[in-house]
């Protein structure tokens, strides 16, 4: 059995908040189960790494928790957040403190191809 879960958020659109719950929830659960978990934010989803963005998004209307709250919960559970370098060109480099590392495409491919890693994409 693999020991690592790699979640790549590339197609998830922050303007459609209903898409944002599952990746963070599943990452938090996997970390609680003591798996090594990373979320890589890239493409349109990379905007969530920018300060002030996720704080203003709510998965459901009327929810007391923002997307940023879910990201903080995941990070507190042990999930490592990474942002892809080209994403910084799109959204800037004023990043939330939960971003642990900036990585390139070669890192993502290398991790996804590792036999010890299961990869989910959103």
Coordinates of C-alpha atoms in Angstrom, one line a residue:
X1 CA 0.0 0.0 0.0
X2 CA 1.2 3.5 -0.8
X3 CA 2.2 5.8 2.1
X4 CA 1.7 9.1 0.4
X5 CA -1.3 11.0 -1.1
X6 CA -0.5 13.7 -3.6
X7 CA -3.5 16.0 -4.4
X8 CA -3.0 18.2 -7.5
X9 CA -5.5 21.0 -7.7
X10 CA -5.2 22.3 -11.2
X11 CA -8.7 22.2 -12.7
X12 CA -10.5 23.4 -9.6
X13 CA -11.9 26.8 -10.1
X14 CA -12.1 29.1 -7.0
X15 CA -15.1 30.9 -8.6
X16 CA -17.1 27.7 -8.2
X17 CA -16.8 27.1 -4.4
X18 CA -18.7 23.8 -4.4
X19 CA -15.6 22.2 -6.1
X20 CA -13.3 23.2 -3.2
X21 CA -14.5 21.1 -0.3
X22 CA -13.6 17.5 -1.3
X23 CA -9.8 18.0 -1.8
X24 CA -9.2 19.7 1.5
X25 CA -11.5 17.4 3.4
X26 CA -9.9 14.3 1.9
X27 CA -6.4 15.6 2.5
X28 CA -7.3 16.3 6.2
X29 CA -8.7 12.8 6.7
X30 CA -5.7 11.2 5.0
X31 CA -3.3 13.1 7.2
X32 CA -5.4 12.1 10.3
X33 CA -4.9 8.5 9.1
X34 CA -1.2 9.2 9.3
X35 CA -0.5 9.2 5.6
X36 CA 2.0 11.7 4.1
X37 CA -0.2 14.2 2.3
X38 CA 0.7 17.0 -0.1
X39 CA -1.6 19.4 -1.9
X40 CA -0.1 21.1 -5.0
X41 CA -1.9 24.3 -6.1
X42 CA -1.4 25.1 -9.7
X43 CA -3.3 26.7 -12.6
X44 CA -6.5 28.4 -11.7
X45 CA -6.5 26.7 -8.3
X46 CA -3.2 28.4 -7.6
X47 CA -5.0 31.6 -6.8
X48 CA -6.0 30.0 -3.5
X49 CA -2.3 30.3 -2.4
X50 CA -2.6 34.1 -2.7
X51 CA -3.2 36.0 0.6
X52 CA -6.8 37.2 0.9
X53 CA -8.4 35.0 -1.7
X54 CA -9.4 31.8 0.1
X55 CA -10.5 33.9 3.1
X56 CA -13.3 35.3 1.0
X57 CA -14.6 32.1 -0.4
X58 CA -17.2 29.9 1.3
X59 CA -18.1 26.4 0.1
X60 CA -21.7 26.9 1.0
X61 CA -23.7 30.1 1.4
X62 CA -24.1 30.8 5.1
X63 CA -21.2 28.6 6.2
X64 CA -19.2 29.9 9.1
X65 CA -16.0 28.5 7.7
X66 CA -14.1 29.9 4.7
X67 CA -12.1 27.9 2.3
X68 CA -9.0 29.3 4.1
X69 CA -10.3 27.8 7.4
X70 CA -10.5 24.4 5.7
X71 CA -6.9 24.9 4.4
X72 CA -5.7 25.8 7.9
X73 CA -7.4 22.7 9.3
X74 CA -5.7 20.5 6.7
X75 CA -2.3 22.2 7.4
X76 CA -2.8 21.7 11.1
X77 CA -3.5 18.0 10.5
X78 CA -0.1 17.7 8.7
X79 CA -1.0 18.4 5.1
X80 CA 1.9 20.1 3.2
X81 CA 0.9 22.8 0.8
X82 CA 3.0 23.5 -2.3
X83 CA 2.5 25.9 -5.1
X84 CA 3.8 25.4 -8.6
X85 CA 6.3 28.1 -9.8
X86 CA 4.5 29.1 -12.9
X87 CA 1.4 29.9 -10.8
X88 CA 3.4 32.7 -9.2
X89 CA 3.5 34.4 -12.6
X90 CA -0.3 34.3 -12.8
X91 CA -1.3 35.2 -9.2
X92 CA 1.8 36.8 -7.6
X93 CA 4.0 35.8 -4.8
X94 CA 2.1 37.2 -1.8
X95 CA 1.4 33.8 -0.4
X96 CA -0.5 32.5 2.6
X97 CA 1.8 31.2 5.4
X98 CA 0.5 27.6 4.9
X99 CA 2.5 27.3 1.7
X100 CA 5.4 25.1 2.6
X101 CA 7.3 25.1 -0.7
X102 CA 7.4 26.3 -4.2
X103 CA 7.9 23.4 -6.7
X104 CA 8.2 23.0 -10.5
X105 CA 6.6 20.7 -13.0
X106 CA 9.4 18.1 -12.7
X107 CA 8.6 17.7 -8.9
X108 CA 5.0 17.1 -9.6
X109 CA 5.7 14.5 -12.3
X110 CA 8.4 12.8 -10.2
X111 CA 6.1 12.5 -7.2
X112 CA 3.1 11.4 -9.2
X113 CA 5.1 8.6 -10.9
X114 CA 6.5 7.3 -7.6
X115 CA 5.1 3.8 -6.8
X116 CA 4.7 4.8 -3.1
X117 CA 2.3 7.7 -4.0
X118 CA -1.3 7.8 -4.9
X119 CA -2.3 10.9 -6.9
X120 CA -5.7 12.5 -6.9
X121 CA -6.4 15.4 -9.3
X122 CA -9.1 18.1 -8.9

